[in-house]
Coordinates of N, CA and C and ligand atoms in Angstrom, one line a residue:
M1 N 27.9 -5.0 3.2 CA 27.4 -4.9 4.6 C 28.6 -5.3 5.5
Q2 N 28.7 -4.5 6.6 CA 29.8 -4.8 7.6 C 29.6 -6.2 8.2
R3 N 30.7 -6.9 8.6 CA 30.6 -8.2 9.2 C 30.0 -8.0 10.6
G4 N 29.2 -8.9 11.0 CA 28.6 -8.9 12.3 C 27.4 -8.0 12.5
K5 N 27.2 -7.1 11.5 CA 26.1 -6.2 11.6 C 24.9 -6.9 11.0
Q6 N 23.7 -6.7 11.7 CA 22.5 -7.4 11.3 C 22.0 -6.7 10.0
M7 N 21.5 -7.5 9.1 CA 20.9 -7.0 7.9 C 19.7 -6.1 8.2
K8 N 19.6 -4.9 7.6 CA 18.5 -4.0 7.9 C 17.5 -4.2 6.7
R9 N 16.4 -4.8 7.1 CA 15.4 -5.1 6.0 C 14.1 -4.3 6.3
A10 N 13.6 -3.6 5.3 CA 12.4 -2.9 5.4 C 11.3 -3.5 4.5
I11 N 10.1 -3.2 4.9 CA 9.0 -3.6 4.1 C 8.2 -2.4 3.6
Y12 N 7.9 -2.3 2.4 CA 7.1 -1.2 1.8 C 5.8 -1.8 1.3
P13 N 4.7 -1.7 2.1 CA 3.5 -2.3 1.7 C 2.5 -1.3 1.0
G14 N 1.7 -1.9 0.2 CA 0.7 -1.1 -0.5 C -0.2 -1.9 -1.4
S15 N -1.1 -1.2 -2.1 CA -2.0 -1.9 -3.1 C -1.3 -1.9 -4.5
F16 N -0.6 -0.8 -4.8 CA 0.1 -0.7 -6.1 C -0.8 -1.0 -7.2
D17 N -2.0 -0.4 -7.2 CA -3.1 -0.8 -8.2 C -3.5 0.4 -9.0
P18 N -2.7 0.8 -10.0 CA -1.4 0.3 -10.4 C -0.3 1.1 -9.7
V19 N 0.9 0.6 -9.9 CA 2.1 1.3 -9.4 C 2.3 2.7 -10.2
T20 N 2.7 3.7 -9.5 CA 2.8 5.0 -10.1 C 4.3 5.5 -9.9
F21 N 4.5 6.7 -10.5 CA 5.9 7.3 -10.3 C 6.1 7.7 -8.8
G22 N 5.0 7.9 -8.1 CA 5.1 8.2 -6.7 C 5.6 7.0 -5.9
H23 N 5.1 5.8 -6.2 CA 5.6 4.6 -5.6 C 7.1 4.3 -6.0
I24 N 7.4 4.5 -7.2 CA 8.8 4.2 -7.7 C 9.7 5.1 -7.0
D25 N 9.4 6.4 -6.8 CA 10.2 7.3 -6.1 C 10.4 6.8 -4.6
M26 N 9.4 6.4 -4.0 CA 9.4 5.9 -2.6 C 10.4 4.6 -2.6
I27 N 10.2 3.7 -3.6 CA 11.0 2.5 -3.6 C 12.5 2.9 -3.8
E28 N 12.8 3.7 -4.7 CA 14.2 4.1 -4.9 C 14.8 4.7 -3.7
R29 N 14.1 5.6 -3.1 CA 14.6 6.3 -1.9 C 14.8 5.4 -0.7
S30 N 13.8 4.6 -0.5 CA 13.9 3.7 0.7 C 14.9 2.6 0.5
A31 N 15.1 2.1 -0.7 CA 16.1 1.1 -1.0 C 17.5 1.5 -0.7
K32 N 17.7 2.9 -0.8 CA 19.0 3.4 -0.5 C 19.4 3.4 0.9
I33 N 18.4 3.4 1.8 CA 18.7 3.5 3.2 C 18.6 2.2 4.0
V34 N 18.3 1.1 3.3 CA 18.3 -0.2 4.0 C 19.1 -1.2 3.1
D35 N 19.3 -2.4 3.7 CA 20.1 -3.4 3.0 C 19.2 -4.1 2.0
E36 N 17.9 -4.4 2.5 CA 17.0 -5.0 1.5 C 15.6 -4.4 1.7
L37 N 14.9 -4.2 0.6 CA 13.6 -3.6 0.6 C 12.6 -4.7 0.1
V38 N 11.6 -5.1 0.9 CA 10.6 -6.0 0.4 C 9.4 -5.1 0.1
V39 N 9.0 -5.1 -1.2 CA 7.8 -4.4 -1.6 C 6.7 -5.4 -1.5
A40 N 5.7 -5.1 -0.7 CA 4.7 -6.1 -0.3 C 3.3 -5.7 -0.8
I41 N 2.7 -6.5 -1.7 CA 1.4 -6.2 -2.2 C 0.3 -6.8 -1.4
L42 N -0.5 -6.0 -0.9 CA -1.6 -6.5 0.0 C -2.7 -7.1 -0.8
V43 N -3.0 -8.4 -0.6 CA -4.1 -9.0 -1.2 C -5.3 -8.8 -0.4
N44 N -6.2 -7.9 -0.8 CA -7.3 -7.5 0.0 C -8.6 -7.7 -0.9
S45 N -9.3 -8.7 -0.6 CA -10.5 -9.1 -1.4 C -11.5 -8.0 -1.4
A46 N -11.6 -7.2 -0.3 CA -12.6 -6.2 -0.1 C -12.4 -5.0 -1.0
K47 N -11.1 -4.8 -1.5 CA -10.8 -3.6 -2.3 C -11.2 -3.7 -3.8
N48 N -11.5 -4.9 -4.3 CA -11.9 -5.0 -5.7 C -10.9 -4.3 -6.7
P49 N -9.7 -4.8 -6.7 CA -8.6 -4.1 -7.5 C -8.8 -4.2 -9.0
L50 N -8.2 -3.3 -9.7 CA -8.2 -3.3 -11.1 C -7.3 -4.4 -11.7
F51 N -6.1 -4.5 -11.1 CA -5.2 -5.5 -11.5 C -5.1 -6.7 -10.5
S52 N -4.9 -7.9 -11.0 CA -4.7 -9.1 -10.2 C -3.4 -8.9 -9.4
V53 N -3.2 -9.7 -8.4 CA -1.9 -9.7 -7.7 C -0.8 -10.1 -8.6
E54 N -1.0 -11.1 -9.4 CA 0.0 -11.5 -10.3 C 0.4 -10.4 -11.3
E55 N -0.6 -9.7 -11.8 CA -0.3 -8.6 -12.7 C 0.5 -7.5 -12.0
R56 N 0.2 -7.2 -10.7 CA 0.9 -6.2 -10.0 C 2.3 -6.6 -9.6
V57 N 2.5 -7.9 -9.3 CA 3.8 -8.4 -9.0 C 4.7 -8.2 -10.3
S58 N 4.1 -8.5 -11.4 CA 4.9 -8.5 -12.6 C 5.2 -7.0 -13.1
M59 N 4.2 -6.1 -12.9 CA 4.5 -4.7 -13.3 C 5.5 -4.1 -12.4
L60 N 5.4 -4.4 -11.1 CA 6.4 -3.9 -10.1 C 7.8 -4.4 -10.5
G61 N 7.9 -5.7 -10.8 CA 9.2 -6.3 -11.2 C 9.8 -5.6 -12.4
E62 N 8.9 -5.4 -13.4 CA 9.4 -4.8 -14.7 C 10.0 -3.4 -14.5
I63 N 9.4 -2.6 -13.6 CA 9.8 -1.2 -13.5 C 10.8 -0.9 -12.4
T64 N 11.2 -2.0 -11.6 CA 12.2 -1.8 -10.6 C 13.4 -2.6 -10.8
G65 N 13.6 -3.0 -12.1 CA 14.8 -3.8 -12.4 C 16.1 -3.1 -12.1
H66 N 16.1 -1.8 -12.0 CA 17.3 -1.0 -11.8 C 17.6 -0.9 -10.3
V67 N 16.7 -1.5 -9.4 CA 17.0 -1.4 -8.0 C 17.5 -2.8 -7.5
P68 N 18.7 -2.9 -7.1 CA 19.3 -4.2 -6.9 C 18.8 -4.9 -5.6
N69 N 18.6 -4.2 -4.6 CA 18.3 -4.8 -3.3 C 16.8 -4.8 -2.9
I70 N 16.0 -5.3 -3.9 CA 14.6 -5.3 -3.7 C 14.0 -6.7 -4.0
R71 N 12.9 -7.0 -3.2 CA 12.2 -8.3 -3.4 C 10.7 -7.9 -3.5
I72 N 10.0 -8.5 -4.4 CA 8.6 -8.2 -4.5 C 7.7 -9.4 -4.1
M73 N 6.9 -9.2 -3.2 CA 6.1 -10.3 -2.6 C 4.6 -9.8 -2.5
S74 N 3.7 -10.8 -2.2 CA 2.4 -10.4 -1.9 C 2.0 -11.1 -0.6
F75 N 1.0 -10.5 0.1 CA 0.7 -11.1 1.4 C -0.8 -10.9 1.7
H76 N -1.3 -11.8 2.5 CA -2.7 -11.8 3.0 C -2.6 -11.4 4.5
G77 N -3.7 -10.9 5.0 CA -3.7 -10.8 6.5 C -3.0 -9.5 7.0
L78 N -2.5 -9.6 8.2 CA -2.0 -8.4 8.9 C -0.6 -8.1 8.4
L79 N -0.4 -6.9 8.1 CA 1.0 -6.4 7.7 C 2.0 -6.7 8.7
I80 N 1.7 -6.5 10.0 CA 2.7 -6.6 11.0 C 3.2 -8.1 11.2
D81 N 2.2 -9.0 10.9 CA 2.6 -10.4 10.9 C 3.5 -10.8 9.8
F82 N 3.2 -10.2 8.6 CA 4.0 -10.5 7.4 C 5.4 -9.9 7.6
A83 N 5.4 -8.7 8.2 CA 6.7 -8.0 8.4 C 7.6 -8.9 9.3
Q84 N 7.0 -9.5 10.3 CA 7.7 -10.4 11.2 C 8.2 -11.6 10.5
E85 N 7.3 -12.1 9.6 CA 7.6 -13.4 8.9 C 8.8 -13.2 7.9
V86 N 8.9 -12.0 7.3 CA 10.1 -11.8 6.4 C 11.3 -11.2 7.2
D87 N 11.1 -11.1 8.5 CA 12.2 -10.6 9.3 C 12.6 -9.1 9.0
A88 N 11.6 -8.3 8.8 CA 11.8 -6.9 8.6 C 11.7 -6.1 9.9
S89 N 12.5 -5.1 10.1 CA 12.4 -4.4 11.3 C 11.8 -3.0 11.1
I90 N 11.6 -2.7 9.8 CA 11.1 -1.3 9.5 C 9.9 -1.5 8.5
I91 N 8.9 -0.7 8.7 CA 7.8 -0.6 7.7 C 7.9 0.8 7.1
V92 N 8.0 0.9 5.8 CA 8.1 2.2 5.2 C 6.7 2.6 4.6
R93 N 6.3 3.9 4.9 CA 5.1 4.4 4.4 C 5.3 5.8 3.8
G94 N 4.5 6.2 2.9 CA 4.7 7.6 2.3 C 3.7 8.5 2.9
L95 N 4.1 9.8 3.1 CA 3.1 10.8 3.5 C 3.0 11.8 2.4
R96 N 1.8 12.0 1.9 CA 1.6 13.0 0.8 C 1.1 14.3 1.4
A97 N 0.1 14.2 2.2 CA -0.6 15.4 2.7 C -1.0 15.1 4.2
V98 N -1.5 16.1 4.8 CA -2.0 16.0 6.2 C -3.1 14.9 6.3
T99 N -3.8 14.7 5.2 CA -4.9 13.8 5.2 C -4.4 12.3 5.4
D100 N -3.2 12.1 4.9 CA -2.5 10.7 5.1 C -2.2 10.5 6.5
F101 N -1.8 11.6 7.2 CA -1.1 11.5 8.5 C -2.0 10.9 9.6
E102 N -3.2 11.3 9.7 CA -4.0 10.8 10.8 C -4.2 9.3 10.8
Y103 N -4.5 8.8 9.6 CA -4.7 7.4 9.4 C -3.4 6.6 9.6
E104 N -2.4 7.1 9.0 CA -1.1 6.4 9.1 C -0.6 6.4 10.6
L105 N -0.8 7.5 11.3 CA -0.3 7.5 12.7 C -1.0 6.4 13.5
Q106 N -2.3 6.3 13.3 CA -3.1 5.3 14.0 C -2.6 3.9 13.7
I107 N -2.4 3.6 12.5 CA -1.9 2.3 12.1 C -0.5 2.0 12.7
A108 N 0.3 3.0 12.6 CA 1.7 2.8 13.0 C 1.7 2.6 14.6
Q109 N 0.9 3.3 15.3 CA 0.8 3.1 16.7 C 0.3 1.8 17.1
T110 N -0.8 1.3 16.3 CA -1.4 0.0 16.6 C -0.3 -1.1 16.3
N111 N 0.4 -0.9 15.2 CA 1.4 -1.9 14.9 C 2.5 -2.0 15.9
R112 N 2.8 -0.9 16.5 CA 3.9 -0.9 17.5 C 3.5 -1.5 18.8
I113 N 2.2 -1.4 19.1 CA 1.6 -2.1 20.3 C 1.6 -3.6 20.1
V114 N 1.3 -4.0 18.9 CA 1.2 -5.4 18.5 C 2.6 -6.0 18.5
N115 N 3.6 -5.3 18.0 CA 4.9 -5.8 17.8 C 6.0 -4.7 17.9
D116 N 6.6 -4.5 19.1 CA 7.5 -3.4 19.3 C 8.9 -3.6 18.8
R117 N 9.1 -4.7 18.1 CA 10.4 -4.8 17.4 C 10.4 -4.2 16.0
I118 N 9.2 -3.8 15.6 CA 9.1 -3.3 14.2 C 8.6 -1.8 14.3
D119 N 9.4 -0.9 13.6 CA 9.1 0.5 13.6 C 8.6 1.0 12.3
T120 N 7.7 2.0 12.3 CA 7.3 2.5 11.0 C 8.1 3.8 10.7
V121 N 8.6 3.9 9.5 CA 9.3 5.1 9.1 C 8.6 5.7 7.9
F122 N 8.4 7.1 8.0 CA 7.7 7.8 7.0 C 8.6 8.6 6.1
L123 N 8.4 8.5 4.8 CA 9.1 9.4 3.9 C 8.1 10.3 3.3
T124 N 8.5 11.6 3.3 CA 7.6 12.6 2.7 C 7.7 12.5 1.2
T125 N 6.6 12.7 0.6 CA 6.5 12.6 -0.9 C 7.5 13.6 -1.5
S126 N 8.0 13.2 -2.7 CA 8.7 14.2 -3.5 C 7.6 15.2 -4.0
L127 N 8.0 16.5 -4.0 CA 6.9 17.5 -4.4 C 6.2 17.2 -5.7
E128 N 7.0 16.7 -6.7 CA 6.4 16.6 -8.0 C 5.4 15.4 -8.0
Y129 N 5.3 14.6 -7.0 CA 4.4 13.5 -6.9 C 3.3 13.6 -5.8
A130 N 3.3 14.8 -5.2 CA 2.5 15.0 -4.0 C 1.0 14.8 -4.2
Y131 N 0.6 15.0 -5.5 CA -0.8 14.9 -5.8 C -1.2 13.5 -6.3
L132 N -0.2 12.7 -6.5 CA -0.4 11.4 -7.3 C -0.8 10.2 -6.5
S133 N -1.8 9.5 -6.9 CA -2.3 8.3 -6.3 C -2.7 7.3 -7.4
S134 N -2.8 6.1 -7.0 CA -3.4 5.1 -8.0 C -4.8 5.4 -8.4
T135 N -5.5 6.0 -7.4 CA -6.9 6.4 -7.7 C -7.0 7.4 -8.8
I136 N -6.1 8.4 -8.7 CA -6.1 9.5 -9.8 C -5.8 8.8 -11.1
V137 N -4.8 7.9 -11.2 CA -4.5 7.3 -12.4 C -5.7 6.6 -13.0
K138 N -6.4 5.8 -12.2 CA -7.6 5.1 -12.7 C -8.7 6.0 -13.1
E139 N -8.9 7.1 -12.4 CA -9.9 8.0 -12.7 C -9.6 8.7 -14.1
V140 N -8.4 9.1 -14.3 CA -8.0 9.8 -15.6 C -8.1 8.7 -16.7
A141 N -7.5 7.5 -16.5 CA -7.5 6.5 -17.5 C -8.9 6.1 -17.9
S142 N -9.8 6.1 -17.0 CA -11.2 5.6 -17.3 C -11.9 6.5 -18.3
Y143 N -11.4 7.8 -18.4 CA -12.0 8.7 -19.4 C -11.0 8.8 -20.6
G144 N -10.0 8.0 -20.6 CA -9.1 8.0 -21.8 C -8.1 9.1 -21.8
G145 N -8.0 9.7 -20.6 CA -7.0 10.9 -20.5 C -5.6 10.5 -20.5
D146 N -4.7 11.4 -20.6 CA -3.2 11.2 -20.7 C -2.7 10.8 -19.3
I147 N -2.1 9.6 -19.2 CA -1.6 9.2 -17.9 C 0.0 9.1 -17.9
S148 N 0.5 9.7 -19.0 CA 2.0 9.5 -19.1 C 2.8 10.2 -18.1
H149 N 2.2 11.2 -17.4 CA 2.9 11.9 -16.3 C 2.8 11.1 -15.0
F150 N 2.0 10.1 -15.0 CA 1.7 9.4 -13.7 C 2.4 8.0 -13.6
V151 N 2.5 7.3 -14.7 CA 3.0 5.9 -14.7 C 4.1 5.7 -15.8
P152 N 5.0 4.7 -15.6 CA 5.9 4.4 -16.7 C 5.3 4.0 -18.0
E153 N 5.9 4.4 -19.1 CA 5.4 4.2 -20.4 C 4.9 2.8 -20.7
Q154 N 5.7 1.8 -20.2 CA 5.4 0.4 -20.6 C 4.1 -0.1 -19.9
L155 N 3.6 0.7 -18.9 CA 2.4 0.2 -18.3 C 1.1 0.8 -18.9
I156 N 1.3 1.9 -19.7 CA 0.1 2.7 -20.1 C -1.0 1.9 -20.8
D157 N -0.5 1.1 -21.8 CA -1.5 0.3 -22.6 C -2.3 -0.7 -21.7
R158 N -1.5 -1.3 -20.8 CA -2.2 -2.3 -19.9 C -3.3 -1.6 -19.0
I159 N -3.0 -0.4 -18.6 CA -4.0 0.3 -17.8 C -5.2 0.7 -18.6
Y160 N -5.0 1.2 -19.8 CA -6.2 1.6 -20.7 C -7.0 0.3 -21.0
A161 N -6.3 -0.8 -21.3 CA -6.9 -2.0 -21.7 C -8.0 -2.5 -20.6
K162 N -7.7 -2.2 -19.4 CA -8.6 -2.6 -18.3 C -10.0 -1.8 -18.5
F163 N -9.9 -0.6 -19.0 CA -11.1 0.2 -19.1 C -11.8 -0.1 -20.4
S164 N -11.1 -0.4 -21.5 CA -11.7 -0.6 -22.7 C -12.6 -1.9 -22.7
R165 N -12.2 -2.9 -21.8 CA -13.0 -4.1 -21.7 C -14.3 -3.9 -20.9
K166 N -14.3 -2.8 -20.1 CA -15.5 -2.7 -19.2 C -16.7 -2.2 -19.9
Ligands
ADP201 P1 -2.4 1.8 0.3 O1 -3.8 1.3 -0.1 O2 -1.8 0.9 1.4 O3 -2.4 3.2 0.7 P2 -1.0 2.5 -2.1 O4 -0.6 1.6 -3.1 O5 -2.0 3.5 -2.4 O6 -1.5 1.5 -0.9 O7 0.2 3.3 -1.4 C1 1.3 2.6 -0.8 C2 2.2 3.5 0.0 O8 2.8 4.4 -1.0 C3 1.4 4.4 1.0 O9 2.3 4.5 2.1 C4 1.2 5.7 0.3 O10 1.2 6.8 1.2 C5 2.5 5.7 -0.5 N1 2.3 6.6 -1.7 C6 1.4 6.4 -2.7 N2 1.5 7.4 -3.6 C7 2.6 8.2 -3.2 C8 3.2 9.4 -3.7 N3 2.7 10.0 -4.8 N4 4.2 9.9 -3.0 C9 4.6 9.3 -1.9 N5 4.1 8.2 -1.3 C10 3.1 7.7 -2.0

């Protein structure tokens, strides 16, 4: 980083329940355009997640070892407050389809009103992952289907295990 230049830190928030190839693609691409990327797992009791926050932190850590400028954290409450807390000036979100857009636009505009020092930047999905979401992974895994196209190999058994216990 150049001397005297302020560190550019972005935050990439999500549920990551579980992390998919779509998330990994977003992480790799956004880490390239900032100095530091904070991947922030939202702790949302209303969502009834498949994986605990600790499990999600550890899975994200395992599969992003090749990205040097990344930090994985979890947070409660408002994203915009957490972004301020970690001194991030950018929020990164992914856009897969028009259906993502309306919701994301509203959130981004709200956040900007609450704190105009933080901007939201959208990356469009890579075409090969445009269909992919954590919900799809859970749906297919719940029927014992093949999820190897959706998530890294080392996570597959952990995902199936969640359903075999149910
Ligand atoms: P959330 O519940 O906040 O949407 P997710 O874990 O589902 O959390 O997604 C986190 C972020 O990653 C969101 O901005 C979402 O649009 C983006 N994302 C998820 N899947 C993909 C994908 N396949 N391609 C690009 N972006 C994605």
